[in-house]
Coordinates of C-alpha atoms and ligand atoms in Angstrom, one line a residue:
Chain A
X186 CA 35.7 10.2 14.7
X187 CA 32.6 8.2 15.3
X188 CA 31.3 11.1 17.3
X189 CA 31.8 13.4 14.4
X190 CA 30.2 10.9 12.1
X191 CA 27.2 10.7 14.3
X192 CA 26.8 14.5 14.3
X193 CA 27.2 14.4 10.5
X194 CA 24.6 11.8 10.1
X195 CA 22.1 13.8 12.2
X196 CA 22.8 16.9 10.2
X197 CA 22.4 15.1 6.9
X198 CA 19.3 13.4 8.1
X199 CA 17.9 16.8 9.1
X200 CA 18.7 18.3 5.7
X201 CA 17.1 15.4 3.9
X202 CA 13.9 15.7 5.9
X203 CA 13.7 19.4 5.1
X204 CA 14.0 18.5 1.5
X205 CA 11.3 15.9 1.8
X206 CA 9.0 18.2 3.7
X207 CA 9.4 20.9 1.1
X208 CA 8.7 18.5 -1.7
X209 CA 5.6 17.2 0.2
X210 CA 4.4 20.8 0.6
X211 CA 4.9 21.7 -3.0
X212 CA 3.1 18.5 -4.1
X213 CA 0.2 19.2 -1.8
X214 CA -0.2 22.8 -3.1
X215 CA 0.1 21.5 -6.7
X216 CA -3.0 19.4 -6.2
X217 CA -4.9 22.6 -5.6
X218 CA -4.7 23.2 -9.4
X219 CA -5.4 19.6 -10.5
X220 CA -8.8 18.0 -10.3
X221 CA -10.5 15.9 -9.1
X222 CA -11.4 17.7 -5.9
X223 CA -13.1 16.3 -2.8
X224 CA -15.2 19.1 -1.4
X225 CA -16.9 16.9 1.1
X226 CA -13.6 16.1 2.7
X227 CA -12.7 19.8 2.8
X228 CA -16.0 20.5 4.5
X229 CA -15.4 17.7 7.0
X230 CA -11.9 19.0 7.8
X231 CA -13.2 22.6 8.2
X232 CA -15.6 21.4 10.8
X233 CA -13.1 19.2 12.6
X234 CA -10.3 21.7 12.5
X235 CA -12.3 24.9 12.8
X236 CA -15.5 24.5 14.7
X237 CA -14.4 21.9 17.2
X238 CA -11.2 23.8 18.1
X239 CA -13.2 26.8 19.3
X240 CA -13.5 25.8 22.9
X241 CA -9.8 25.1 23.3
X242 CA -8.9 28.4 21.5
X243 CA -11.3 30.4 23.7
X244 CA -10.1 28.8 27.0
X245 CA -6.4 29.3 26.1
X246 CA -6.7 32.9 25.0
X247 CA -9.0 34.2 27.7
X248 CA -6.7 33.1 30.5
X249 CA -3.7 34.4 28.7
X250 CA -5.4 37.8 28.1
X251 CA -6.2 38.0 31.8
X252 CA -2.8 37.1 32.9
X253 CA -1.3 39.6 30.5
X254 CA -3.4 42.4 31.9
X255 CA -2.2 41.6 35.4
X256 CA 1.4 41.4 34.4
X257 CA 1.4 44.7 32.5
X258 CA -0.4 46.4 35.3
X259 CA 2.1 45.2 37.9
X260 CA 5.1 45.9 35.6
X261 CA 3.7 49.3 34.5
X262 CA 3.1 50.4 38.0
X263 CA 6.8 50.5 38.6
X264 CA 7.1 53.6 36.4
X265 CA 3.5 54.7 36.8
X266 CA 2.4 53.5 33.4
X267 CA -0.5 51.4 34.5
X268 CA -2.8 53.1 32.0
X269 CA -1.3 51.4 29.0
X270 CA -2.8 48.0 29.9
X271 CA -5.5 48.1 27.2
X272 CA -3.1 49.1 24.5
X273 CA -0.4 46.6 25.4
X274 CA -2.8 43.7 25.9
X275 CA -4.3 44.5 22.4
X276 CA -0.9 44.7 20.7
X277 CA 0.5 41.6 22.6
X278 CA -2.5 39.5 21.8
X279 CA -3.1 40.5 18.2
X280 CA 0.5 40.7 17.0
X281 CA 2.1 37.8 18.9
X282 CA 0.2 35.8 21.5
X283 CA -3.0 35.2 19.6
X284 CA -1.5 33.6 16.5
X285 CA 1.2 31.8 18.4
X286 CA -1.1 30.4 21.1
X287 CA -3.8 29.3 18.7
X288 CA -1.1 27.9 16.4
X289 CA 0.4 25.8 19.2
X290 CA -3.1 24.6 20.4
X291 CA -3.8 23.6 16.8
X292 CA -0.5 21.8 16.7
X293 CA -1.5 19.9 19.9
X294 CA -5.1 19.2 18.9
X295 CA -5.2 19.0 15.1
X296 CA -1.7 18.0 14.0
X297 CA -1.7 15.1 16.5
X298 CA -5.1 13.8 15.4
X299 CA -4.3 14.2 11.7
X300 CA -1.0 12.4 12.1
X301 CA -2.5 9.6 14.2
X302 CA -5.4 9.1 11.8
X303 CA -3.3 9.0 8.7
X304 CA -0.6 6.9 10.3
X305 CA -3.2 4.4 11.4
X306 CA -4.6 4.4 7.8
X307 CA -1.1 3.8 6.5
X308 CA -0.4 0.9 9.0
X309 CA -3.7 -0.8 8.3
X310 CA -3.2 -0.5 4.5
X311 CA -6.1 1.9 4.1
X312 CA -3.8 4.2 2.1
X313 CA -2.9 1.4 -0.2
X314 CA -6.6 0.6 -0.5
X315 CA -7.3 4.2 -1.5
X316 CA -4.6 4.0 -4.3
X317 CA -6.1 0.8 -5.6
X318 CA -9.5 2.5 -5.7
X319 CA -8.0 5.1 -8.0
X320 CA -8.0 7.8 -5.4
X321 CA -4.8 9.8 -4.8
X322 CA -4.2 10.0 -1.0
X323 CA -2.6 13.4 -1.5
X324 CA -5.8 14.7 -3.0
X325 CA -8.2 12.8 -0.8
X326 CA -6.4 13.1 2.6
X327 CA -3.7 15.7 2.5
X328 CA -5.0 18.6 0.5
X329 CA -8.4 18.8 2.2
X330 CA -6.8 19.0 5.6
X331 CA -4.1 21.5 4.7
X332 CA -6.5 23.6 2.8
X333 CA -9.1 23.6 5.6
X334 CA -6.5 24.5 8.2
X335 CA -5.1 27.3 6.1
X336 CA -8.5 28.8 5.5
X337 CA -9.9 28.3 9.0
X338 CA -6.9 29.3 11.1
X339 CA -7.3 33.1 10.4
X340 CA -10.8 32.8 11.7
X341 CA -9.6 30.9 14.8
X342 CA -6.9 33.5 15.4
X343 CA -9.5 36.3 15.1
X344 CA -11.7 34.6 17.6
X345 CA -8.7 34.0 19.9
X346 CA -7.6 37.7 19.6
X347 CA -11.1 38.9 20.5
X348 CA -11.4 36.5 23.4
X349 CA -7.9 37.3 24.6
X350 CA -8.6 41.0 24.6
X351 CA -11.8 40.2 26.4
X352 CA -9.9 38.4 29.1
X353 CA -7.7 41.5 29.6
X354 CA -10.8 43.6 29.6
X355 CA -12.5 41.5 32.3
X356 CA -9.5 41.6 34.5
X357 CA -8.9 45.3 33.8
X358 CA -12.5 46.4 34.5
X359 CA -13.3 44.1 37.4
X360 CA -10.1 44.0 39.4
X361 CA -7.8 46.8 38.1
X362 CA -10.3 49.5 38.2
X363 CA -10.4 50.5 34.5
X364 CA -13.4 52.2 33.1
X365 CA -15.2 49.9 30.7
X366 CA -15.8 52.5 28.0
X367 CA -12.2 53.8 28.2
X368 CA -10.7 50.3 28.0
X369 CA -12.6 49.5 24.8
X370 CA -11.9 52.8 23.2
X371 CA -8.2 52.6 24.0
X372 CA -8.0 49.2 22.5
X373 CA -9.8 50.1 19.3
X374 CA -8.0 53.4 18.9
X375 CA -4.6 51.8 19.3
X376 CA -4.9 48.8 17.0
X377 CA -4.0 49.4 13.3
X378 CA -5.6 47.5 10.5
X379 CA -2.2 46.2 9.6
X380 CA -1.8 44.6 13.0
X381 CA -5.0 42.6 12.4
X382 CA -4.0 41.7 8.8
X383 CA -0.6 40.4 9.9
X384 CA -2.2 38.5 12.7
X385 CA -4.5 36.7 10.4
X386 CA -1.7 36.1 7.9
X387 CA 0.4 34.5 10.6
X388 CA -2.7 32.3 11.4
X389 CA -2.9 31.1 7.8
X390 CA 0.8 30.2 7.7
X391 CA 0.6 28.4 11.0
X392 CA -2.5 26.5 10.0
X393 CA -0.8 25.4 6.8
X394 CA 2.3 24.2 8.7
X395 CA 0.3 22.4 11.4
X396 CA -1.8 20.4 9.0
X397 CA 1.1 19.7 6.6
X398 CA 3.2 18.3 9.4
X399 CA 0.4 16.0 10.5
X400 CA -0.1 14.7 7.0
X401 CA 3.6 14.4 6.3
X402 CA 4.5 12.4 9.4
X403 CA 1.3 10.4 9.1
X404 CA 2.1 9.3 5.5
X405 CA 5.7 8.5 6.5
X406 CA 4.6 6.4 9.4
X407 CA 6.5 3.1 10.2
X408 CA 4.7 -0.1 10.9
X409 CA 2.6 -1.0 13.9
X410 CA 1.3 0.9 16.9
X411 CA 4.8 2.1 17.6
X412 CA 5.0 3.7 14.1
X413 CA 1.8 5.6 14.8
X414 CA 3.0 6.8 18.1
X415 CA 6.3 8.0 16.7
X416 CA 4.6 9.7 13.7
X417 CA 2.3 11.6 16.1
X418 CA 5.0 12.7 18.4
X419 CA 7.3 13.8 15.5
X420 CA 4.4 15.7 13.8
X421 CA 3.5 17.7 16.9
X422 CA 7.1 18.5 17.7
X423 CA 7.8 19.6 14.1
X424 CA 4.7 21.6 13.9
X425 CA 5.3 23.4 17.2
X426 CA 8.9 24.2 16.3
X427 CA 8.1 25.3 12.8
X428 CA 5.2 27.6 14.0
X429 CA 7.6 29.3 16.5
X430 CA 10.3 29.7 13.9
X431 CA 7.8 30.9 11.3
X432 CA 6.5 33.4 13.8
X433 CA 9.9 34.9 14.3
X434 CA 10.5 35.1 10.6
X435 CA 7.1 36.7 10.0
X436 CA 7.5 39.2 12.8
X437 CA 10.9 40.1 11.5
X438 CA 9.3 40.6 8.0
X439 CA 6.3 42.6 9.1
X440 CA 7.6 44.7 12.0
X441 CA 11.3 45.0 11.9
X442 CA 11.4 47.5 9.0
Chain B
X180 CA -2.4 -10.9 -19.5
X181 CA -0.2 -10.3 -16.5
X182 CA 3.4 -11.2 -16.6
X183 CA 6.2 -10.9 -14.0
X184 CA 9.7 -11.4 -15.1
X185 CA 12.6 -11.8 -12.8
X186 CA 11.1 -9.6 -10.1
X187 CA 13.3 -8.9 -7.1
X188 CA 12.4 -7.1 -3.9
X189 CA 14.3 -6.7 -0.6
X190 CA 13.5 -4.9 2.5
X191 CA 16.8 -3.8 3.9
X192 CA 18.9 -6.9 4.3
X193 CA 15.9 -9.1 3.8
X194 CA 15.5 -10.6 0.3
X195 CA 11.9 -11.4 -0.1
X196 CA 11.5 -11.9 -3.8
X197 CA 14.6 -13.3 -5.6
X198 CA 13.5 -13.5 -9.2
X199 CA 9.8 -14.2 -9.5
X200 CA 8.6 -15.3 -13.0
X201 CA 4.8 -15.6 -13.3
X202 CA 2.3 -15.5 -16.1
X203 CA -1.5 -15.2 -15.9
X204 CA -3.6 -15.5 -19.0
X205 CA -6.6 -13.2 -19.4
X206 CA -9.8 -14.6 -17.9
X207 CA -7.9 -17.2 -15.9
X208 CA -7.8 -17.8 -12.2
X209 CA -4.3 -18.2 -10.7
X210 CA -3.9 -19.2 -7.1
X211 CA -0.6 -18.6 -5.3
X212 CA 0.3 -20.8 -2.5
X213 CA 3.3 -20.8 -0.3
X214 CA 4.5 -20.6 3.3
X215 CA 3.7 -17.7 5.6
X216 CA 6.1 -14.8 5.0
X217 CA 7.4 -16.0 1.7
X218 CA 6.3 -12.8 -0.1
X219 CA 2.9 -13.7 -1.6
X220 CA 1.3 -10.4 -0.5
X221 CA 4.4 -8.5 -1.6
X222 CA 4.1 -10.1 -5.1
X223 CA 0.5 -8.8 -5.5
X224 CA 1.5 -5.3 -4.3
X225 CA 4.4 -5.2 -6.8
X226 CA 1.9 -5.8 -9.6
X227 CA -0.3 -2.9 -8.3
X228 CA 2.8 -0.7 -7.8
X229 CA 2.0 -0.3 -4.1
X230 CA 5.5 -1.7 -3.5
X231 CA 8.1 -0.9 -6.0
X232 CA 10.1 -3.9 -7.2
X233 CA 13.9 -3.4 -7.0
X234 CA 14.5 -4.9 -10.4
X235 CA 12.5 -6.9 -12.9
X236 CA 9.6 -6.3 -15.2
X237 CA 5.8 -6.4 -14.5
X238 CA 3.6 -6.1 -17.6
X239 CA -0.2 -6.0 -17.9
X240 CA -1.3 -6.5 -21.5
X241 CA 2.2 -5.8 -22.6
X242 CA 2.3 -2.4 -20.8
X243 CA 5.2 -2.0 -18.4
X244 CA 3.5 -1.0 -15.1
X245 CA 6.7 -0.2 -13.2
X246 CA 7.0 2.9 -15.5
X247 CA 3.7 4.4 -14.5
X248 CA 4.3 7.4 -12.3
X249 CA 2.6 7.7 -8.9
X250 CA -0.6 9.8 -9.3
X251 CA -0.4 10.1 -13.1
X252 CA -3.6 9.7 -15.1
X253 CA -2.2 6.6 -16.9
X254 CA -1.7 5.0 -13.5
X255 CA -5.2 6.0 -12.4
X256 CA -6.6 4.4 -15.6
X257 CA -4.5 1.3 -15.0
X258 CA -5.7 1.0 -11.4
X259 CA -9.3 1.5 -12.5
X260 CA -9.1 -1.9 -14.1
X261 CA -8.2 -3.6 -10.8
X262 CA -10.0 -4.7 -7.7
X263 CA -8.0 -5.7 -4.6
X264 CA -9.0 -7.5 -1.4
X265 CA -6.4 -6.8 1.2
X266 CA -5.3 -9.5 3.6
X267 CA -6.3 -7.3 6.6
X268 CA -9.5 -5.9 4.9
X269 CA -8.2 -2.4 4.8
X270 CA -11.7 -0.9 5.2
X271 CA -11.9 2.8 5.7
X272 CA -13.0 3.1 9.3
X273 CA -14.4 6.6 8.9
X274 CA -16.9 5.4 6.4
X275 CA -19.9 3.1 6.8
X276 CA -20.0 -0.4 5.3
X277 CA -22.0 0.6 2.2
X278 CA -19.9 3.7 1.6
X279 CA -16.8 1.5 1.7
X280 CA -18.3 -1.0 -0.8
X281 CA -19.5 1.8 -3.1
X282 CA -16.3 3.9 -2.7
X283 CA -15.5 3.9 -6.4
X284 CA -19.1 4.5 -7.3
X285 CA -19.4 7.6 -5.2
X286 CA -16.6 9.6 -6.8
X287 CA -14.4 9.7 -9.9
X288 CA -15.1 8.5 -13.4
X289 CA -17.6 5.8 -12.3
X290 CA -19.7 8.2 -10.2
X291 CA -23.3 7.3 -9.8
X292 CA -26.1 8.8 -7.7
X293 CA -26.1 8.0 -4.1
X294 CA -29.2 5.9 -4.3
X295 CA -27.8 3.8 -7.2
X296 CA -24.5 3.4 -5.5
X297 CA -26.1 2.2 -2.3
X298 CA -28.3 -0.2 -4.2
X299 CA -25.3 -1.7 -5.9
X300 CA -23.4 -1.9 -2.5
X301 CA -26.3 -3.7 -0.9
X302 CA -26.5 -6.1 -3.8
X303 CA -22.7 -6.8 -3.6
X304 CA -23.0 -7.3 0.2
X305 CA -25.7 -9.9 -0.4
X306 CA -23.4 -11.7 -2.8
X307 CA -20.8 -12.1 0.0
X308 CA -23.5 -13.3 2.4
X309 CA -24.2 -10.1 4.3
X310 CA -27.7 -8.8 5.0
X311 CA -28.7 -5.2 4.2
X312 CA -28.8 -4.2 7.8
X313 CA -24.9 -4.2 8.1
X314 CA -24.8 -1.5 5.3
X315 CA -25.1 1.3 7.8
X316 CA -22.7 0.0 10.4
X317 CA -19.1 1.0 10.7
X318 CA -16.3 -1.5 10.0
X319 CA -15.3 -1.5 13.6
X320 CA -18.7 -2.9 14.5
X321 CA -18.2 -6.0 12.4
X322 CA -16.5 -9.3 13.2
X323 CA -13.2 -10.2 11.4
X324 CA -14.9 -12.5 9.0
X325 CA -17.6 -9.9 8.2
X326 CA -14.9 -7.3 7.5
X327 CA -13.2 -9.6 5.2
X328 CA -16.4 -10.1 3.2
X329 CA -17.0 -6.3 3.1
X330 CA -13.5 -6.0 1.7
X331 CA -14.4 -8.6 -0.9
X332 CA -17.6 -6.8 -1.8
X333 CA -15.6 -3.6 -2.2
X334 CA -13.1 -5.3 -4.5
X335 CA -15.8 -6.5 -6.8
X336 CA -18.2 -3.6 -6.6
X337 CA -17.0 -1.8 -9.7
X338 CA -16.8 -5.0 -11.7
X339 CA -13.1 -4.8 -12.5
X340 CA -11.4 -6.9 -15.2
X341 CA -8.6 -8.0 -12.9
X342 CA -9.1 -8.9 -9.3
X343 CA -6.6 -9.8 -6.6
X344 CA -7.8 -11.6 -3.5
X345 CA -5.4 -11.9 -0.6
X346 CA -6.6 -14.7 1.5
X347 CA -10.3 -14.3 0.8
X348 CA -11.5 -17.2 3.1
X349 CA -9.1 -16.8 6.1
X350 CA -11.2 -16.4 9.2
X351 CA -14.4 -17.6 7.6
X352 CA -16.4 -20.7 8.7
X353 CA -16.3 -23.6 6.2
X354 CA -19.8 -22.9 4.8
X355 CA -19.1 -19.2 4.2
X356 CA -15.7 -20.2 2.7
X357 CA -17.6 -22.4 0.3
X358 CA -19.9 -19.5 -0.6
X359 CA -16.9 -17.2 -1.3
X360 CA -15.0 -19.8 -3.3
X361 CA -18.1 -20.2 -5.5
X362 CA -18.4 -16.4 -5.8
X363 CA -14.8 -16.1 -7.0
X364 CA -15.3 -18.9 -9.5
X365 CA -18.5 -17.1 -10.7
X366 CA -16.7 -13.8 -11.2
X367 CA -14.0 -15.5 -13.3
X368 CA -16.4 -17.6 -15.4
X369 CA -19.3 -15.2 -15.8
X370 CA -17.6 -11.9 -15.9
X371 CA -14.5 -13.1 -17.6
X372 CA -12.3 -11.5 -15.0
X373 CA -8.7 -12.4 -14.4
X374 CA -8.1 -13.4 -10.8
X375 CA -5.1 -13.8 -8.7
X376 CA -5.8 -15.3 -5.3
X377 CA -3.6 -16.0 -2.4
X378 CA -4.8 -18.8 -0.1
X379 CA -3.6 -21.3 2.4
X380 CA -6.8 -23.3 2.2
X381 CA -6.3 -26.3 -0.1
X382 CA -10.1 -26.7 -0.5
X383 CA -10.2 -23.1 -1.9
X384 CA -7.3 -23.8 -4.2
X385 CA -9.2 -26.7 -5.8
X386 CA -12.4 -24.7 -6.0
X387 CA -11.0 -21.5 -7.4
X388 CA -7.9 -22.3 -9.4
X389 CA -7.3 -22.8 -13.1
X390 CA -3.6 -22.7 -12.4
X391 CA -1.5 -22.9 -9.3
X392 CA 1.8 -21.3 -8.5
X393 CA 3.9 -22.1 -5.4
X394 CA 6.2 -19.4 -4.1
X395 CA 9.1 -20.6 -2.0
X396 CA 12.5 -19.1 -1.3
X397 CA 11.6 -15.9 -3.2
X398 CA 11.0 -17.8 -6.5
X399 CA 8.1 -19.6 -8.1
X400 CA 8.9 -23.2 -7.2
X401 CA 6.3 -24.8 -9.3
X402 CA 3.5 -23.7 -11.5
X403 CA 0.9 -25.6 -13.5
X404 CA -2.8 -26.4 -13.9
X405 CA -4.6 -27.4 -10.8
X406 CA -5.3 -30.8 -12.2
X407 CA -1.6 -31.6 -12.2
X408 CA -0.9 -30.2 -8.7
X409 CA -1.3 -33.6 -7.0
X410 CA 1.0 -35.3 -9.4
X411 CA 3.5 -32.5 -9.6
X412 CA 6.4 -34.7 -8.5
X413 CA 7.8 -31.6 -6.6
X414 CA 8.5 -32.5 -2.9
X415 CA 7.8 -28.9 -1.8
X416 CA 4.4 -28.9 -3.4
X417 CA 3.6 -32.3 -2.1
X418 CA 4.5 -31.4 1.4
X419 CA 2.5 -28.2 1.2
X420 CA -0.6 -30.0 0.0
X421 CA -0.4 -32.7 2.6
X422 CA 0.4 -30.2 5.3
X423 CA 3.0 -32.5 6.7
X424 CA 5.8 -31.4 9.0
X425 CA 8.1 -33.9 7.3
X426 CA 9.7 -32.7 4.0
X427 CA 12.0 -30.3 2.4
X428 CA 10.2 -27.1 3.7
X429 CA 11.9 -26.3 7.0
X430 CA 9.7 -25.9 10.0
X431 CA 11.3 -24.2 13.0
X432 CA 10.4 -25.7 16.3
Ligands
ATP736 N1 6.6 -2.8 4.0 C1 7.4 -3.8 4.4 N2 8.6 -3.4 5.1 C2 9.4 -4.4 5.5 N3 9.2 -5.7 5.4 C3 8.1 -6.1 4.7 C4 7.2 -5.2 4.2 N4 6.2 -5.9 3.7 C5 6.5 -7.2 3.8 N5 7.7 -7.3 4.4 C6 8.4 -8.6 4.7 O1 8.3 -9.4 3.6 C7 8.0 -10.7 3.9 C8 6.9 -11.2 3.0 O2 5.7 -10.6 3.4 P1 4.3 -11.0 2.8 O3 3.3 -10.1 3.5 O4 4.4 -10.9 1.4 O5 4.1 -12.5 3.3 P2 3.0 -13.5 2.8 O6 3.6 -14.5 1.9 O7 1.8 -12.8 2.3 O8 2.7 -14.2 4.2 P3 1.3 -14.5 4.8 O9 0.8 -15.8 4.2 O10 1.6 -14.7 6.3 O11 0.4 -13.4 4.6 C9 7.8 -10.8 5.4 O12 8.9 -11.4 5.9 C10 7.7 -9.4 5.8 O13 8.3 -9.2 7.0
MG737 MG1 0.1 -12.1 3.0

C-alpha cells in the first residue's frame, strides 16, 4: 500500500510540475505582448547564448559529421552503397543530429548557466529586490533569455548543420576517396528546402525549451547552495529530456506523413 | 499609514507570525526589535507582498495590499512608493555599483538619462559615506559593510515615500553606524518619509526611532514611543535593552 502510495505521489507530483511548467511558459510568452521591454537584456542574452556557444556547437558537430561519414561508409560497403555517404550525412545532420546535438549542448551550456544564475539571484534575494524596484522578474530575466534562445537557436543549428556536413566532407574527401566537387554537389542536390526549414524550426523549439527550463527551475530554487545545485541539475535534465521528446514529436509531425 | 492586523505566517509546521498587529503613522519612524529568527524580516516582506501572509490584513493608506496581484500595474504603482534595504544587501552582481544604485532611474517610469542617473547615484553613494571611485566596481569587489551601504543608497535613490531598512548598521564600524543613523533620521525628518527599520543595535534604536515595537513569539510584545521604552515595565523589553541573559526570553545554551 505504501509502495502504491509512493508511486501515486510521484505521478501526481509529475503531473503538477507539468502544469506549473505550462503555466510558466504561457506567462513568459504573454509578456511578449505587454510592455515594458528590456532590449538591453535581450541583446546581452543573444550574445551569451548565441555567440559564445559557437565554439562548442562547431566542435560537437564537426566530430559527429566525421564519425557519421565513417560509419555510413563502413555500413554502406556491406551492400556496395558507399556512394551515398554525402546524401546520408546531409540528411542525418540536417534532419536529426544537427538540431538534437546543438539542442543538447545548449541544454548543457545555457540551461545550466541560466538556472544557476537565476537560482543564485533567488537565494540571495536579488529576485525580491527586483520586485521591490518595480521590475517584474519574468519580464527582466525570463523573457529576454527565452526570446533570445528561441531566436538564436535556428542560427546555431544552421551553423551546426554546415559544420557537421563539413566534417563529413573532410573525412569523405581526405580518407574515403570522394571527389570534392561530387561530394558537395550530391549534398546540395539531395537536400530539400523543407529539410532545412524543419531543422531550423526544431532549433527554435529546442531553444525555447532549454531557456524556459533554466528560468523555471532557477525561479523555483530552494534555499542555499544546495538549492542552487538542485535547480541546476533539474533544469539540465528536464531540458535534455524535453528536447529529445520534442524532437520525436516534431519528426513524427514533419516526416511521418 | 501602514497597518498590519492579525497577520499570520507559517513555513510548513513552523509558525513564525502568530497575529501581528502594528501601525505606523505617515512620516514616522518605527523600529522593530526582537530576537534573531523571530520573524522581523518576514514581517517586512509581508507588507511588500514578497511573502504572502497566510491570514490577516495589511493596508497601506487604507488600501489592502494583499489583494494586489503579482505583476499587476496597481502593484507596480504600489511598489514604486517603496524603497527596501535587504538584510543581505541583495545587490545585483551582474551590474556595477552605480548601476545598482540607479536601477530605478535607468528604466521604467522614473527613467532619466544615463549621465543624470549616474550623477544621482554618485551623490547617494556619497551620502552613505562611499567615494565616487567605488561607482564602477562590482558588488563582489566590496566589503560586507560597503555592500550594505550600497544597498542603502539603492533603497533611497528614487526618494521613496516609504522606506524599509533591514538591519542598516549591522556589519558597520561605530562611526559609520552613526553616519547611517543620522542619514535615516534625516530622510524621515527632511523628506517626510515613513520608515520601518529592523535593528539589533540599541544605539540605532535611540537615534532612529519615533516608535519602537518588539516582536516576540510571533506577536508584537510591546509598542510605544522610544521615550517610554526604558520605563515600559515589560520584562521582555527590559531584558532585550539590557542584553542580559537573565530574564523571560529563553537563551539556549
Ligand atoms: N522563505 C522561507 N522559508 C522557510 N522559512 C523561512 C523563510 N523565511 C524565513 N523563514 C523562517 O522564519 C523565521 C523568521 O525569519 P526572519 O528572517 O524573519 O528572522 P529575523 O527576525 O529577521 O531574524 P534576524 O534578526 O536573525 O534577521 C526563521 O526561523 C526562518 O527560518
Ligand atoms: Mg532578519
